[in-house]
Amino acid sequence: MAILDESISPSSNVRRTCYSLLDDPSFEDDDSGRSVVIRSSHLHELGTKIAQSIRSQEEGALLQEDDVQPTPVESCIDNLNFASWDEDNWHYTAASYSRSEAVEEEIKAQRFERIAMYVIVMDTINFCFWPYSDIEEATPSCSYKKNLLEYEHLASALKLLAEKDDPISAGCGHHNSDGFTRAEDSYLLAPQNLVNLTAESFLTMMVPLLPRTEEKDEENIYSISNVTERVRLLQEMAQALLTFHQGSATYFISQANRSADMLVHNILQYFPGFRDATVDPDKGRWVAFYKRAQILVADLWAALGSEVGDTKHGTDVCNFIDMAKITTFADYRIPQLLRGLSVLEYSPSLSETIDNGNEIKSSSMDELYIRAATVVAVDLLVEDVKEKVEGCKQNINAVKMDWYLWNIGEKLDREWRLANHHRVRTIFY
């Protein structure tokens, strides 16, 4: 496996630039200083609770004192393992895919290709679910309105699209001269179909598959915002696969030679819409986060890879051996949770903005500080927990910690136990 030099390693650059931002003087020293700080004492407290949960799960008994009533967060920690990718049955697994005339190896190859394309499509449009509309900003006049769309709804709708041609009797896919498989024309998420997608055809397919609110409910909707940009990104991704990678997700993934870091690099190279980086407006520093590129690699690993060397659907190309390089996925749910746990503290002005439901400008210093602090805090939390569970079987990295915290954050947010998350209109998260 080729190891990327630190200067061109995407994950290394995310860490380097995020840690650099956290070196800025904070609002505690200067009212105009960095608007987000990490509270080490609360981070260590959280690390202790997570470590206790991991130990108790491995030992088969909770370590919680009998006479101590757990907090809502502690209850979540005690009852959530490091969740598997399809823990909640939201995702497409090709379990029902079959072709009567195909041999077993062809079936396996098609299942892998179809799942890989599903994951790539999902993470191409995995961003910014909260806007009520594309033009209406969060103002007092519309603050009562809420777009209820979440990741699970988009993932489930795409799953239903992917399953539409699972049980047909036709042949099995396209095989290139080098043996790599392309998805069949009947597969709606195949690159050759996505390049012809329009905003209208996308909505025609997706809207009937989303949840519905009550007819009299004028305050809440399930709506896919920024459809034009989402479709453009899908076309861009699909055209890149057709132009440079034989229209095959399997071929594209294989070029990384089982390196997660290299696959992130290749995603950024061929899919411009994943280039989640900017220049900070204060000091002109380049800052990278690569949230969707990294989560795409992580999702491929979870869906099609293995930590113990097993093959899935006949191949091991997603058995990435450097997953520890990937950082947490700097979006809005993790900082929302970490702020709720007092691991992150915001300046008074930033707190007021977020608590009032007002939007933050994309690439503003406030946004950069929130995202950078999230990356650094999760890194620190991983190291803290690893020290406290030394000798346990659980292999902990930033990806698993992100999934773990994200599940807790989703649960608490649905129970209205968390304050507002920050709001930024963006294609990156």
CSV table of C-alpha atoms in Angstrom, one decimal:
chain,number,residue,atom,x,y,z
A,1,MET,CA,0.0,0.0,0.0
A,2,ALA,CA,1.3,3.4,-1.0
A,3,ILE,CA,1.5,5.8,2.0
A,4,LEU,CA,0.7,9.4,1.2
A,5,ASP,CA,3.2,12.0,2.4
A,6,GLU,CA,1.8,14.1,5.2
A,7,SER,CA,1.8,17.2,2.9
A,8,ILE,CA,-0.7,15.6,0.5
A,9,SER,CA,-2.5,13.3,3.0
A,10,PRO,CA,-6.1,14.6,3.2
A,11,SER,CA,-6.7,13.3,6.7
A,12,SER,CA,-3.4,14.7,7.9
A,13,ASN,CA,-4.2,18.1,6.4
A,14,VAL,CA,-7.6,18.1,8.2
A,15,ARG,CA,-5.9,17.5,11.5
A,16,ARG,CA,-3.1,20.0,10.9
A,17,THR,CA,-5.3,22.8,9.9
A,18,CYS,CA,-7.9,22.2,12.6
A,19,TYR,CA,-5.3,22.0,15.4
A,20,SER,CA,-3.8,25.2,14.0
A,21,LEU,CA,-7.1,27.1,14.4
A,22,LEU,CA,-7.4,25.9,18.0
A,23,ASP,CA,-4.1,27.7,18.7
A,24,ASP,CA,-5.8,31.1,18.2
A,25,PRO,CA,-6.5,33.1,21.4
A,26,SER,CA,-10.0,32.4,22.7
A,27,PHE,CA,-12.8,34.7,23.8
A,28,GLU,CA,-11.7,34.1,27.4
A,29,ASP,CA,-8.7,36.2,26.6
A,30,ASP,CA,-10.1,38.6,24.1
A,31,ASP,CA,-13.8,39.3,23.3
A,32,SER,CA,-13.0,39.1,19.6
A,33,GLY,CA,-11.0,35.9,20.0
A,34,ARG,CA,-11.7,32.3,19.0
A,35,SER,CA,-15.4,31.6,19.7
A,36,VAL,CA,-15.2,28.0,20.7
A,37,VAL,CA,-13.1,26.3,23.5
A,38,ILE,CA,-12.7,22.7,24.6
A,39,ARG,CA,-13.3,22.0,28.3
A,40,SER,CA,-10.8,19.3,29.2
A,41,SER,CA,-12.4,18.4,32.5
A,42,HIS,CA,-15.7,17.7,30.8
A,43,LEU,CA,-14.0,15.8,28.0
A,44,HIS,CA,-12.3,13.5,30.5
A,45,GLU,CA,-15.6,13.0,32.3
A,46,LEU,CA,-17.2,11.9,29.1
A,47,GLY,CA,-14.2,9.7,28.3
A,48,THR,CA,-14.6,8.0,31.6
A,49,LYS,CA,-18.3,7.3,31.1
A,50,ILE,CA,-17.6,5.9,27.6
A,51,ALA,CA,-14.8,3.7,28.9
A,52,GLN,CA,-17.0,2.4,31.6
A,53,SER,CA,-19.6,1.5,29.1
A,54,ILE,CA,-17.1,-0.3,26.8
A,55,ARG,CA,-15.7,-2.3,29.8
A,56,SER,CA,-19.2,-3.2,31.0
A,57,GLN,CA,-20.3,-4.4,27.6
A,58,GLU,CA,-17.2,-6.6,27.3
A,59,GLU,CA,-17.7,-7.9,30.8
A,60,GLY,CA,-21.4,-8.3,30.5
A,61,ALA,CA,-22.4,-6.1,33.5
A,62,LEU,CA,-22.9,-2.4,33.9
A,63,LEU,CA,-20.6,-0.6,36.3
A,64,GLN,CA,-23.2,2.0,37.2
A,65,GLU,CA,-23.7,2.2,41.0
A,66,ASP,CA,-27.0,0.8,42.0
A,67,ASP,CA,-28.1,3.8,44.0
A,68,VAL,CA,-27.2,6.4,41.4
A,69,GLN,CA,-29.8,7.4,38.8
A,70,PRO,CA,-28.1,7.7,35.4
A,71,THR,CA,-28.6,11.0,33.5
A,72,PRO,CA,-30.3,10.8,30.0
A,73,VAL,CA,-26.8,10.9,28.4
A,74,GLU,CA,-25.4,8.2,30.7
A,75,SER,CA,-28.4,6.0,29.8
A,76,CYS,CA,-27.6,6.5,26.1
A,77,ILE,CA,-24.0,5.7,26.6
A,78,ASP,CA,-24.8,2.5,28.6
A,79,ASN,CA,-27.2,1.3,25.9
A,80,LEU,CA,-25.4,2.1,22.7
A,81,ASN,CA,-22.6,0.0,21.4
A,82,PHE,CA,-20.4,1.3,18.6
A,83,ALA,CA,-23.3,0.8,16.1
A,84,SER,CA,-22.9,-1.1,12.9
A,85,TRP,CA,-23.5,0.7,9.6
A,86,ASP,CA,-27.0,-0.7,9.1
A,87,GLU,CA,-28.0,-1.0,12.7
A,88,ASP,CA,-31.4,0.6,12.1
A,89,ASN,CA,-32.1,-1.0,8.7
A,90,TRP,CA,-32.0,2.3,6.8
A,91,HIS,CA,-29.5,1.2,4.2
A,92,TYR,CA,-29.4,-0.8,1.0
A,93,THR,CA,-27.7,-4.2,1.4
A,94,ALA,CA,-28.7,-6.0,-1.8
A,95,ALA,CA,-30.0,-8.9,0.3
A,96,SER,CA,-32.9,-9.5,-2.1
A,97,TYR,CA,-30.9,-9.1,-5.3
A,98,SER,CA,-31.1,-12.1,-7.5
A,99,ARG,CA,-30.7,-13.0,-11.2
A,100,SER,CA,-31.9,-16.5,-12.3
A,101,GLU,CA,-29.4,-16.8,-15.2
A,102,ALA,CA,-26.4,-15.5,-13.3
A,103,VAL,CA,-23.7,-17.6,-11.6
A,104,GLU,CA,-22.8,-17.0,-8.0
A,105,GLU,CA,-19.6,-14.9,-8.7
A,106,GLU,CA,-21.6,-12.5,-11.0
A,107,ILE,CA,-24.2,-12.1,-8.3
A,108,LYS,CA,-21.6,-11.3,-5.7
A,109,ALA,CA,-19.9,-8.8,-8.0
A,110,GLN,CA,-23.2,-7.1,-8.8
A,111,ARG,CA,-24.2,-6.9,-5.1
A,112,PHE,CA,-20.9,-5.2,-4.2
A,113,GLU,CA,-21.2,-2.7,-7.1
A,114,ARG,CA,-24.8,-1.9,-6.3
A,115,ILE,CA,-24.1,-1.3,-2.6
A,116,ALA,CA,-21.0,0.7,-3.4
A,117,MET,CA,-23.0,2.9,-5.8
A,118,TYR,CA,-25.7,3.3,-3.2
A,119,VAL,CA,-23.2,4.5,-0.6
A,120,ILE,CA,-21.5,6.9,-3.0
A,121,VAL,CA,-24.9,8.4,-4.1
A,122,MET,CA,-26.0,8.8,-0.4
A,123,ASP,CA,-22.8,10.6,0.6
A,124,THR,CA,-22.8,12.8,-2.5
A,125,ILE,CA,-26.1,14.4,-1.3
A,126,ASN,CA,-25.6,13.9,2.4
A,127,PHE,CA,-25.7,17.5,3.6
A,128,CYS,CA,-27.8,20.3,5.0
A,129,PHE,CA,-31.2,18.7,5.7
A,130,TRP,CA,-32.6,21.4,8.0
A,131,PRO,CA,-33.6,24.3,5.7
A,132,TYR,CA,-37.3,24.8,5.4
A,133,SER,CA,-36.9,26.1,1.9
A,134,ASP,CA,-34.1,27.3,-0.4
A,135,ILE,CA,-35.1,31.0,0.0
A,136,GLU,CA,-36.6,31.4,3.4
A,137,GLU,CA,-34.0,32.1,6.1
A,138,ALA,CA,-34.4,31.4,9.8
A,139,THR,CA,-36.2,34.6,10.9
A,140,PRO,CA,-38.7,35.2,13.7
A,141,SER,CA,-41.5,35.1,11.2
A,142,CYS,CA,-40.8,31.5,10.2
A,143,SER,CA,-39.0,30.2,13.3
A,144,TYR,CA,-41.9,27.9,14.1
A,145,LYS,CA,-41.6,26.1,10.8
A,146,LYS,CA,-39.4,22.9,10.7
A,147,ASN,CA,-38.1,20.7,8.0
A,148,LEU,CA,-38.3,17.2,9.6
A,149,LEU,CA,-36.1,15.6,7.0
A,150,GLU,CA,-33.1,13.7,8.5
A,151,TYR,CA,-30.4,11.5,7.2
A,152,GLU,CA,-32.4,8.3,7.8
A,153,HIS,CA,-35.2,9.5,5.6
A,154,LEU,CA,-32.9,10.2,2.6
A,155,ALA,CA,-31.1,6.9,3.2
A,156,SER,CA,-34.3,4.9,3.4
A,157,ALA,CA,-35.7,6.6,0.3
A,158,LEU,CA,-32.6,5.8,-1.7
A,159,LYS,CA,-32.7,2.2,-0.4
A,160,LEU,CA,-36.2,1.8,-1.8
A,161,LEU,CA,-35.0,3.1,-5.2
A,162,ALA,CA,-32.1,0.7,-5.1
A,163,GLU,CA,-34.4,-2.2,-4.5
A,164,LYS,CA,-36.7,-1.6,-7.4
A,165,ASP,CA,-34.9,-3.9,-9.8
A,166,ASP,CA,-33.6,-6.4,-7.2
A,167,PRO,CA,-35.9,-9.3,-8.2
A,168,ILE,CA,-35.9,-9.4,-12.0
A,169,SER,CA,-35.1,-12.3,-14.3
A,170,ALA,CA,-32.8,-10.4,-16.7
A,171,GLY,CA,-29.1,-11.0,-17.1
A,172,CYS,CA,-26.4,-9.8,-14.7
A,173,GLY,CA,-24.7,-6.5,-15.4
A,174,HIS,CA,-21.8,-5.4,-17.5
A,175,HIS,CA,-18.2,-6.8,-17.2
A,176,ASN,CA,-15.3,-4.8,-18.5
A,177,SER,CA,-12.3,-6.5,-20.1
A,178,ASP,CA,-10.3,-6.3,-16.8
A,179,GLY,CA,-13.1,-8.0,-14.9
A,180,PHE,CA,-14.5,-5.1,-13.0
A,181,THR,CA,-18.3,-4.9,-12.9
A,182,ARG,CA,-20.6,-2.1,-13.9
A,183,ALA,CA,-24.2,-1.8,-12.5
A,184,GLU,CA,-27.0,-2.9,-14.8
A,185,ASP,CA,-29.0,-0.3,-16.8
A,186,SER,CA,-32.0,-1.3,-14.7
A,187,TYR,CA,-30.3,-0.1,-11.6
A,188,LEU,CA,-31.6,3.4,-10.9
A,189,LEU,CA,-28.4,4.4,-9.1
A,190,ALA,CA,-26.1,3.3,-11.9
A,191,PRO,CA,-23.8,6.1,-13.2
A,192,GLN,CA,-25.2,5.8,-16.7
A,193,ASN,CA,-28.6,6.7,-15.3
A,194,LEU,CA,-27.4,9.4,-12.9
A,195,VAL,CA,-25.8,11.5,-15.6
A,196,ASN,CA,-29.2,12.0,-17.2
A,197,LEU,CA,-30.9,13.0,-13.9
A,198,THR,CA,-32.8,16.3,-13.6
A,199,ALA,CA,-34.2,18.1,-10.6
A,200,GLU,CA,-37.7,17.2,-11.8
A,201,SER,CA,-36.9,13.5,-12.3
A,202,PHE,CA,-35.1,13.3,-9.0
A,203,LEU,CA,-38.0,14.7,-7.1
A,204,THR,CA,-40.5,12.5,-9.0
A,205,MET,CA,-38.6,9.5,-7.8
A,206,MET,CA,-37.8,10.6,-4.2
A,207,VAL,CA,-40.8,12.6,-2.9
A,208,PRO,CA,-43.2,9.7,-2.8
A,209,LEU,CA,-40.7,7.7,-0.8
A,210,LEU,CA,-40.4,10.4,2.0
A,211,PRO,CA,-42.6,10.5,5.1
A,212,ARG,CA,-45.7,12.6,5.1
A,213,THR,CA,-47.0,15.0,7.8
A,214,GLU,CA,-50.6,15.3,8.6
A,215,GLU,CA,-52.6,17.4,6.1
A,216,LYS,CA,-53.5,20.0,8.7
A,217,ASP,CA,-49.9,20.4,9.8
A,218,GLU,CA,-48.7,23.6,8.3
A,219,GLU,CA,-45.6,24.0,10.5
A,220,ASN,CA,-43.7,20.8,9.6
A,221,ILE,CA,-42.6,19.3,6.3
A,222,TYR,CA,-40.3,16.6,4.9
A,223,SER,CA,-38.6,18.4,2.1
A,224,ILE,CA,-35.3,18.0,0.1
A,225,SER,CA,-33.8,21.4,-0.2
A,226,ASN,CA,-31.2,22.7,-2.7
A,227,VAL,CA,-32.3,20.0,-5.2
A,228,THR,CA,-30.6,21.6,-8.2
A,229,GLU,CA,-27.2,21.4,-6.4
A,230,ARG,CA,-27.7,17.9,-5.2
A,231,VAL,CA,-28.6,16.7,-8.7
A,232,ARG,CA,-25.6,18.6,-10.1
A,233,LEU,CA,-23.3,16.8,-7.7
A,234,LEU,CA,-24.8,13.4,-8.6
A,235,GLN,CA,-24.2,14.1,-12.3
A,236,GLU,CA,-20.6,15.2,-11.6
A,237,MET,CA,-19.9,12.1,-9.6
A,238,ALA,CA,-21.5,9.8,-12.2
A,239,GLN,CA,-19.7,11.4,-15.1
A,240,ALA,CA,-16.4,11.1,-13.4
A,241,LEU,CA,-16.9,7.4,-12.9
A,242,LEU,CA,-17.9,6.9,-16.5
A,243,THR,CA,-15.0,9.1,-17.8
A,244,PHE,CA,-12.2,8.0,-15.6
A,245,HIS,CA,-13.2,4.7,-14.0
A,246,GLN,CA,-15.0,2.6,-16.6
A,247,GLY,CA,-18.3,3.4,-14.9
A,248,SER,CA,-17.5,1.1,-12.1
A,249,ALA,CA,-17.5,2.0,-8.4
A,250,THR,CA,-15.6,-1.3,-7.7
A,251,TYR,CA,-12.8,-0.2,-10.0
A,252,PHE,CA,-12.7,3.3,-8.5
A,253,ILE,CA,-12.4,1.9,-4.9
A,254,SER,CA,-9.8,-0.7,-5.9
A,255,GLN,CA,-7.4,2.0,-7.1
A,256,ALA,CA,-6.8,3.1,-3.5
A,257,ASN,CA,-5.2,-0.3,-2.7
A,258,ARG,CA,-7.1,-0.7,0.6
A,259,SER,CA,-5.9,2.7,1.9
A,260,ALA,CA,-8.7,4.9,3.4
A,261,ASP,CA,-6.5,8.0,3.2
A,262,MET,CA,-5.7,7.3,-0.5
A,263,LEU,CA,-9.4,6.8,-1.3
A,264,VAL,CA,-10.2,10.1,0.3
A,265,HIS,CA,-7.5,11.6,-1.9
A,266,ASN,CA,-9.0,10.0,-5.0
A,267,ILE,CA,-12.5,11.2,-4.1
A,268,LEU,CA,-11.2,14.7,-3.9
A,269,GLN,CA,-9.3,14.3,-7.1
A,270,TYR,CA,-12.2,13.1,-9.2
A,271,PHE,CA,-15.3,14.5,-7.4
A,272,PRO,CA,-14.8,18.3,-7.0
A,273,GLY,CA,-18.1,18.6,-5.0
A,274,PHE,CA,-16.4,16.8,-2.1
A,275,ARG,CA,-13.6,19.4,-1.7
A,276,ASP,CA,-14.7,20.7,1.7
A,277,ALA,CA,-11.9,23.2,2.3
A,278,THR,CA,-11.8,27.0,2.6
A,279,VAL,CA,-9.6,30.0,3.5
A,280,ASP,CA,-10.3,31.6,6.8
A,281,PRO,CA,-11.4,35.3,6.5
A,282,ASP,CA,-9.2,36.6,9.3
A,283,LYS,CA,-5.7,35.3,8.6
A,284,GLY,CA,-5.9,33.8,5.1
A,285,ARG,CA,-5.1,30.3,6.3
A,286,TRP,CA,-6.3,27.3,4.2
A,287,VAL,CA,-8.5,25.0,6.3
A,288,ALA,CA,-9.7,21.5,5.4
A,289,PHE,CA,-12.5,19.3,6.8
A,290,TYR,CA,-13.4,16.9,4.0
A,291,LYS,CA,-16.5,15.7,5.9
A,292,ARG,CA,-18.4,14.0,3.1
A,293,ALA,CA,-15.2,12.5,1.5
A,294,GLN,CA,-14.2,10.9,4.8
A,295,ILE,CA,-17.6,9.7,5.7
A,296,LEU,CA,-18.0,8.1,2.2
A,297,VAL,CA,-14.8,6.1,2.9
A,298,ALA,CA,-16.1,5.2,6.4
A,299,ASP,CA,-19.5,4.1,5.1
A,300,LEU,CA,-17.8,1.9,2.4
A,301,TRP,CA,-15.7,0.4,5.1
A,302,ALA,CA,-18.7,-0.3,7.3
A,303,ALA,CA,-20.9,-1.6,4.5
A,304,LEU,CA,-18.4,-3.6,2.5
A,305,GLY,CA,-15.3,-3.9,4.6
A,306,SER,CA,-14.0,-5.9,7.5
A,307,GLU,CA,-11.7,-5.4,10.4
A,308,VAL,CA,-10.8,-9.0,10.6
A,309,GLY,CA,-9.9,-9.7,7.0
A,310,ASP,CA,-13.2,-11.3,5.9
A,311,THR,CA,-14.4,-10.7,2.3
A,312,LYS,CA,-17.8,-9.3,1.5
A,313,HIS,CA,-19.4,-10.2,-1.8
A,314,GLY,CA,-16.2,-11.8,-3.0
A,315,THR,CA,-13.7,-9.0,-2.6
A,316,ASP,CA,-11.7,-7.3,0.2
A,317,VAL,CA,-11.1,-3.9,-1.5
A,318,CYS,CA,-12.9,-2.1,1.3
A,319,ASN,CA,-10.8,-3.7,4.1
A,320,PHE,CA,-9.0,-0.5,4.6
A,321,ILE,CA,-5.9,-0.9,6.8
A,322,ASP,CA,-5.4,2.7,7.8
A,323,MET,CA,-8.9,3.7,9.1
A,324,ALA,CA,-7.2,5.4,12.2
A,325,LYS,CA,-6.1,8.2,9.8
A,326,ILE,CA,-9.7,9.3,9.2
A,327,THR,CA,-10.9,12.1,11.4
A,328,THR,CA,-14.4,12.7,12.8
A,329,PHE,CA,-16.9,14.1,10.4
A,330,ALA,CA,-17.2,17.8,11.3
A,331,ASP,CA,-20.9,18.5,10.8
A,332,TYR,CA,-23.6,19.8,13.2
A,333,ARG,CA,-24.8,16.9,15.3
A,334,ILE,CA,-21.5,16.1,17.1
A,335,PRO,CA,-20.8,19.7,18.1
A,336,GLN,CA,-24.4,20.0,19.2
A,337,LEU,CA,-24.0,17.0,21.5
A,338,LEU,CA,-20.5,18.0,22.8
A,339,ARG,CA,-21.8,21.5,23.6
A,340,GLY,CA,-24.7,19.9,25.5
A,341,LEU,CA,-22.2,17.9,27.5
A,342,SER,CA,-20.1,21.0,28.2
A,343,VAL,CA,-17.2,19.6,26.3
A,344,LEU,CA,-17.4,22.5,23.9
A,345,GLU,CA,-18.2,26.0,25.1
A,346,TYR,CA,-19.2,28.8,22.8
A,347,SER,CA,-18.7,32.6,23.3
A,348,PRO,CA,-21.7,34.5,24.5
A,349,SER,CA,-22.4,36.1,21.1
A,350,LEU,CA,-22.1,32.7,19.2
A,351,SER,CA,-24.3,31.0,21.8
A,352,GLU,CA,-26.9,33.7,21.4
A,353,THR,CA,-26.9,33.3,17.6
A,354,ILE,CA,-27.3,29.5,17.7
A,355,ASP,CA,-29.8,29.5,20.6
A,356,ASN,CA,-32.0,31.9,18.6
A,357,GLY,CA,-31.9,29.7,15.6
A,358,ASN,CA,-30.1,32.2,13.4
A,359,GLU,CA,-27.9,31.2,10.6
A,360,ILE,CA,-24.1,31.4,10.5
A,361,LYS,CA,-22.4,32.4,7.3
A,362,SER,CA,-20.5,29.6,5.5
A,363,SER,CA,-16.7,29.9,6.0
A,364,SER,CA,-17.1,32.4,8.8
A,365,MET,CA,-14.7,32.2,11.7
A,366,ASP,CA,-17.5,31.0,13.9
A,367,GLU,CA,-18.2,28.1,11.6
A,368,LEU,CA,-14.5,27.2,11.2
A,369,TYR,CA,-14.0,27.2,15.0
A,370,ILE,CA,-17.0,25.0,15.6
A,371,ARG,CA,-15.9,22.4,13.1
A,372,ALA,CA,-12.2,22.6,14.0
A,373,ALA,CA,-13.0,22.2,17.7
A,374,THR,CA,-15.2,19.2,16.9
A,375,VAL,CA,-12.3,17.4,15.1
A,376,VAL,CA,-9.8,18.1,17.8
A,377,ALA,CA,-12.2,17.2,20.7
A,378,VAL,CA,-13.1,13.8,19.2
A,379,ASP,CA,-9.4,13.1,18.6
A,380,LEU,CA,-8.7,13.9,22.3
A,381,LEU,CA,-11.7,11.8,23.3
A,382,VAL,CA,-10.5,8.8,21.3
A,383,GLU,CA,-7.0,9.0,23.0
A,384,ASP,CA,-8.6,9.5,26.4
A,385,VAL,CA,-10.9,6.4,26.0
A,386,LYS,CA,-8.1,4.3,24.5
A,387,GLU,CA,-6.0,4.9,27.6
A,388,LYS,CA,-8.8,4.0,29.9
A,389,VAL,CA,-9.8,0.7,28.1
A,390,GLU,CA,-6.3,-0.6,27.4
A,391,GLY,CA,-6.5,-4.3,27.1
A,392,CYS,CA,-10.1,-4.3,25.9
A,393,LYS,CA,-11.1,-5.9,22.6
A,394,GLN,CA,-12.7,-2.7,21.2
A,395,ASN,CA,-10.6,-1.1,18.5
A,396,ILE,CA,-11.4,2.6,18.9
A,397,ASN,CA,-10.8,5.3,16.3
A,398,ALA,CA,-12.3,8.6,15.3
A,399,VAL,CA,-14.8,7.0,12.9
A,400,LYS,CA,-16.3,4.7,15.5
A,401,MET,CA,-16.3,7.5,18.1
A,402,ASP,CA,-18.2,9.7,15.6
A,403,TRP,CA,-20.8,7.0,14.9
A,404,TYR,CA,-21.1,6.4,18.7
A,405,LEU,CA,-21.6,10.1,19.5
A,406,TRP,CA,-23.8,10.7,16.5
A,407,ASN,CA,-26.2,8.0,17.6
A,408,ILE,CA,-26.4,9.5,21.1
A,409,GLY,CA,-26.9,13.0,19.6
A,410,GLU,CA,-29.7,11.7,17.3
A,411,LYS,CA,-31.5,10.1,20.2
A,412,LEU,CA,-31.3,13.1,22.5
A,413,ASP,CA,-32.2,15.5,19.7
A,414,ARG,CA,-35.4,13.6,18.9
A,415,GLU,CA,-36.3,13.7,22.6
A,416,TRP,CA,-35.8,17.5,22.6
A,417,ARG,CA,-32.9,17.1,25.1
A,418,LEU,CA,-30.4,19.1,23.2
A,419,ALA,CA,-30.2,22.8,22.4
A,420,ASN,CA,-30.2,24.0,18.8
A,421,HIS,CA,-27.4,23.0,16.5
A,422,HIS,CA,-25.6,25.7,14.4
A,423,ARG,CA,-27.1,26.4,11.0
A,424,VAL,CA,-25.1,27.0,7.9
A,425,ARG,CA,-26.3,26.7,4.3
A,426,THR,CA,-23.6,24.5,2.7
A,427,ILE,CA,-23.1,21.5,0.4
A,428,PHE,CA,-20.4,20.1,2.7
A,429,TYR,CA,-22.4,18.9,5.7
